mmCIF file of C-alpha atoms in Angstrom:
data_model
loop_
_atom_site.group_PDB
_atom_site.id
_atom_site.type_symbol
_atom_site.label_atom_id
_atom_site.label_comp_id
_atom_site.label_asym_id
_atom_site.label_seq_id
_atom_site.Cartn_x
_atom_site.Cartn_y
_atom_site.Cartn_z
ATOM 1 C CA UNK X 55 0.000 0.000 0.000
ATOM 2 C CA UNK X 56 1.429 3.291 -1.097
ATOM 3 C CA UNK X 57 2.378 5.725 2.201
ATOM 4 C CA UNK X 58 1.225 9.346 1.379
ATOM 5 C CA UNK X 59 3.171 11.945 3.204
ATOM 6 C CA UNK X 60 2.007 12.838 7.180
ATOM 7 C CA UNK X 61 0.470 16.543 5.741
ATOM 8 C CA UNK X 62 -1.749 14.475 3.281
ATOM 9 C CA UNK X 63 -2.787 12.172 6.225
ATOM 10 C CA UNK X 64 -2.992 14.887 8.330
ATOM 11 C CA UNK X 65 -5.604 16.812 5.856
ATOM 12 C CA UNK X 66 -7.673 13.762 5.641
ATOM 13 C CA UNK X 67 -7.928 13.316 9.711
ATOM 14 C CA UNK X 68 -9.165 17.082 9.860
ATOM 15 C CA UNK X 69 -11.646 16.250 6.831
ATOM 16 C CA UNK X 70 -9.785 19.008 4.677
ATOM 17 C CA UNK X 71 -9.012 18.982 1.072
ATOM 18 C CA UNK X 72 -6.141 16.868 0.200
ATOM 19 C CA UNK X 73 -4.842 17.094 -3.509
ATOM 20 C CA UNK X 74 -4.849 13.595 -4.918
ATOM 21 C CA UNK X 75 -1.843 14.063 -6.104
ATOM 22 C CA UNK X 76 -0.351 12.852 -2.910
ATOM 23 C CA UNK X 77 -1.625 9.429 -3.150
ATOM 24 C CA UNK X 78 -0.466 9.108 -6.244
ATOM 25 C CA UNK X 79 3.150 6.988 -6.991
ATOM 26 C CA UNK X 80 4.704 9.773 -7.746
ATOM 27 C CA UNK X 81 3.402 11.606 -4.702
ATOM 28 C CA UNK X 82 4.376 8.874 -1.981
ATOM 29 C CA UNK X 83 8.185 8.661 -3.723
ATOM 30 C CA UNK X 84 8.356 12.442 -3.069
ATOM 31 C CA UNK X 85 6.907 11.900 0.726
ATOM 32 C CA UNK X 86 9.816 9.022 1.488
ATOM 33 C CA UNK X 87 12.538 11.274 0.129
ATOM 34 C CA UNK X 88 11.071 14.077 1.648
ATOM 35 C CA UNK X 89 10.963 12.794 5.368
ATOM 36 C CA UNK X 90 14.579 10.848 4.933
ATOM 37 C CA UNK X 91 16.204 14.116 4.007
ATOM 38 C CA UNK X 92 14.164 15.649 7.405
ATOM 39 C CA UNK X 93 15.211 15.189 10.828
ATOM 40 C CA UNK X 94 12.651 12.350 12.431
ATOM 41 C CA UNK X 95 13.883 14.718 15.780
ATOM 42 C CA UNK X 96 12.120 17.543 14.435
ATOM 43 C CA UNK X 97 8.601 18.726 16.027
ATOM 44 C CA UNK X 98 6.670 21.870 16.256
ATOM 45 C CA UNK X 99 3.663 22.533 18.536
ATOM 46 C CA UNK X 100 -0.058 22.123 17.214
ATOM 47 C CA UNK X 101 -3.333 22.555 19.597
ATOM 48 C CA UNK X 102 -5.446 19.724 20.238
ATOM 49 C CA UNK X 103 -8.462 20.746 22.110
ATOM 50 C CA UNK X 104 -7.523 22.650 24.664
ATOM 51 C CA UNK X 105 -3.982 21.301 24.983
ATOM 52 C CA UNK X 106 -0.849 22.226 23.045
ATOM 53 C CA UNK X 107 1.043 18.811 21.921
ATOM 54 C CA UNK X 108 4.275 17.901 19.666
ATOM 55 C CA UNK X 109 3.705 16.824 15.915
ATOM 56 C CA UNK X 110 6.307 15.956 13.628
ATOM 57 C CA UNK X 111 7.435 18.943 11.612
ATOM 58 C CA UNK X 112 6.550 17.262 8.311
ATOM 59 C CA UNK X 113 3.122 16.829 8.697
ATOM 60 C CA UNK X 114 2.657 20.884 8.682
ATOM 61 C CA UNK X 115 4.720 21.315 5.452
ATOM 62 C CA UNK X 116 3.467 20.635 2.032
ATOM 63 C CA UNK X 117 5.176 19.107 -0.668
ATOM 64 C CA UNK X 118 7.279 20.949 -3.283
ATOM 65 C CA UNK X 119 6.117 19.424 -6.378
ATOM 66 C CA UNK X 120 2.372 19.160 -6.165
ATOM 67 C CA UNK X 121 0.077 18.832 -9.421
ATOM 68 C CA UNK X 122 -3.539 20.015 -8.894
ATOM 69 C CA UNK X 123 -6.038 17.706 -9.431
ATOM 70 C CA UNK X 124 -7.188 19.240 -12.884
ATOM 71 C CA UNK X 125 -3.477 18.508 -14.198
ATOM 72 C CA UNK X 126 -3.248 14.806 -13.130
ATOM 73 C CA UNK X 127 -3.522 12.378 -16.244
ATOM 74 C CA UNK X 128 -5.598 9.311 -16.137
ATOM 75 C CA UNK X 129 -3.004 7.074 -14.667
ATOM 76 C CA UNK X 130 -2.428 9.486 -11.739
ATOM 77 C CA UNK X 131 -6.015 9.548 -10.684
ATOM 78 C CA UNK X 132 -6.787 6.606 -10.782
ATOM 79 C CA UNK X 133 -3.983 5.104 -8.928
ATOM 80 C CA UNK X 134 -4.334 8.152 -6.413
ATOM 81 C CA UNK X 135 -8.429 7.672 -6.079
ATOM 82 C CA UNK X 136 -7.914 3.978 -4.936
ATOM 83 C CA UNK X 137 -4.934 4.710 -2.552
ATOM 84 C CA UNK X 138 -7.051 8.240 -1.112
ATOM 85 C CA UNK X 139 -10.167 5.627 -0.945
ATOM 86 C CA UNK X 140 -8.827 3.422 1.417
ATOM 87 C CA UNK X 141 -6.836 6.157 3.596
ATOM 88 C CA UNK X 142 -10.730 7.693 4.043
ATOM 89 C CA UNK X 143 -11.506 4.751 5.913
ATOM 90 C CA UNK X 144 -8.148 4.476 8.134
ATOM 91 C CA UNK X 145 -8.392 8.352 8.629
ATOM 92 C CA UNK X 146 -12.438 7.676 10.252
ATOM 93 C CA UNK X 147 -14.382 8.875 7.351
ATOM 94 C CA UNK X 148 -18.000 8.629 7.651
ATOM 95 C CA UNK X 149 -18.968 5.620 5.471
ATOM 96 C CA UNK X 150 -21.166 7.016 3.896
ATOM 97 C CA UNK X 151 -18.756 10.003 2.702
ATOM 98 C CA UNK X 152 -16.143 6.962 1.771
ATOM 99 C CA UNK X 153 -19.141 5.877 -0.611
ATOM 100 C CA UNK X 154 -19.689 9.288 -2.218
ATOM 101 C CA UNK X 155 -16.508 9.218 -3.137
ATOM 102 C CA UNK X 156 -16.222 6.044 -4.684
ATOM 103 C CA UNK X 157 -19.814 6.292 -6.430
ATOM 104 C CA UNK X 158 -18.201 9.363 -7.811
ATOM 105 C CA UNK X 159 -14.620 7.792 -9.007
ATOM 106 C CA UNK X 160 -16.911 4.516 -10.817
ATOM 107 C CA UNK X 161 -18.842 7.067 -12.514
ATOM 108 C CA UNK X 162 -15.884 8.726 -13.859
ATOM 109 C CA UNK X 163 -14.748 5.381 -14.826
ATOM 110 C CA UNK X 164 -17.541 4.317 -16.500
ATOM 111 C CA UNK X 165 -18.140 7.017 -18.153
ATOM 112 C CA UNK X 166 -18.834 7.410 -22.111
ATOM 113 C CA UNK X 167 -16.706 10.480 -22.642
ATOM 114 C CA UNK X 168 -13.385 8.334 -21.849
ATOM 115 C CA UNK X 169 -13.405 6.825 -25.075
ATOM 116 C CA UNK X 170 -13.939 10.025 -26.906
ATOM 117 C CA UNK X 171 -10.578 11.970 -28.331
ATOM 118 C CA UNK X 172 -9.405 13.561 -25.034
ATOM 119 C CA UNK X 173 -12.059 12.348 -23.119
ATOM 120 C CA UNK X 174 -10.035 11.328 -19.969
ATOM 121 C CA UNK X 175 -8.808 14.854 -20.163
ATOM 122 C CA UNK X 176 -12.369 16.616 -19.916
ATOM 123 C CA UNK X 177 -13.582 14.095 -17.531
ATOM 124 C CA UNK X 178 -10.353 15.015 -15.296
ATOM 125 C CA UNK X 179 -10.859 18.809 -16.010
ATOM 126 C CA UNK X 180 -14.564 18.115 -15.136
ATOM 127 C CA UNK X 181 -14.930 15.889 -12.284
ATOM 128 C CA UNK X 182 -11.542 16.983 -10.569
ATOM 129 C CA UNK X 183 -11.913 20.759 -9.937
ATOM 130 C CA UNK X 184 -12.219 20.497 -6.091
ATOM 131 C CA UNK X 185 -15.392 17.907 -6.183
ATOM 132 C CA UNK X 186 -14.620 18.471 -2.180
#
């Protein structure tokens, strides 16, 4: 199972938007080298409730090379969509939000424009401006 990086994880406890671009292969390869070349020693402070606790530094940074949704081809999305799927449901989603999701992503899938000229394009440029 790919391992998106801590500030992707992060997003999806809080139920924020996440780019799916950090689910993606590409996305997890830039979270590994990204937390080797980081000190695992380094923490900053975050609030939780009413208390102030230590969280590792890199789950409050963002990654450098991050494609919006809009710009991710086929491949991208759809191996991103089934790795962002399943971290819904180890983050706590609401089934029922885990579902709209994936009724969404099938539909996508199945539908007719994809075998148009540039159809996985529109659907992309479509379905993937922040459907959050």
């Amino acid at each position: 199972m790919p391992w998106p990086s801590q500030f992707a994880i992060g997003k999806l406890k809080s139920f924020n938007f996440v780019e799916l671009w950090y689910f993606t292969d590409e996305g997890c390869h830039e979270a590994q080298d990204s937390s080797r070349a980081q000190s695992d020693d380094a923490y900053g402070l975050t609030k939780v409730d009413d208390l102030v606790a230590l969280k590792p530094v890199t789950s409050f940074k963002a990654l450098q090379n991050v494609i919006p949704d809009a710009d991710l081809i086929w491949r991208q999305m759809n191996v991103g969509k089934n790795a962002m799927l399943q971290y819904l449901e180890i983050c706590g989603w609401p089934p029922k939000h885990i579902q709209s999701f994936t009724h969404f992503y099938f539909n996508l899938e199945l539908d007719l424009m994809r075998s148009r000229p540039h159809g996985e394009k529109v659907l992309i440029l479509l379905g993937m401006t922040n459907p959050w």
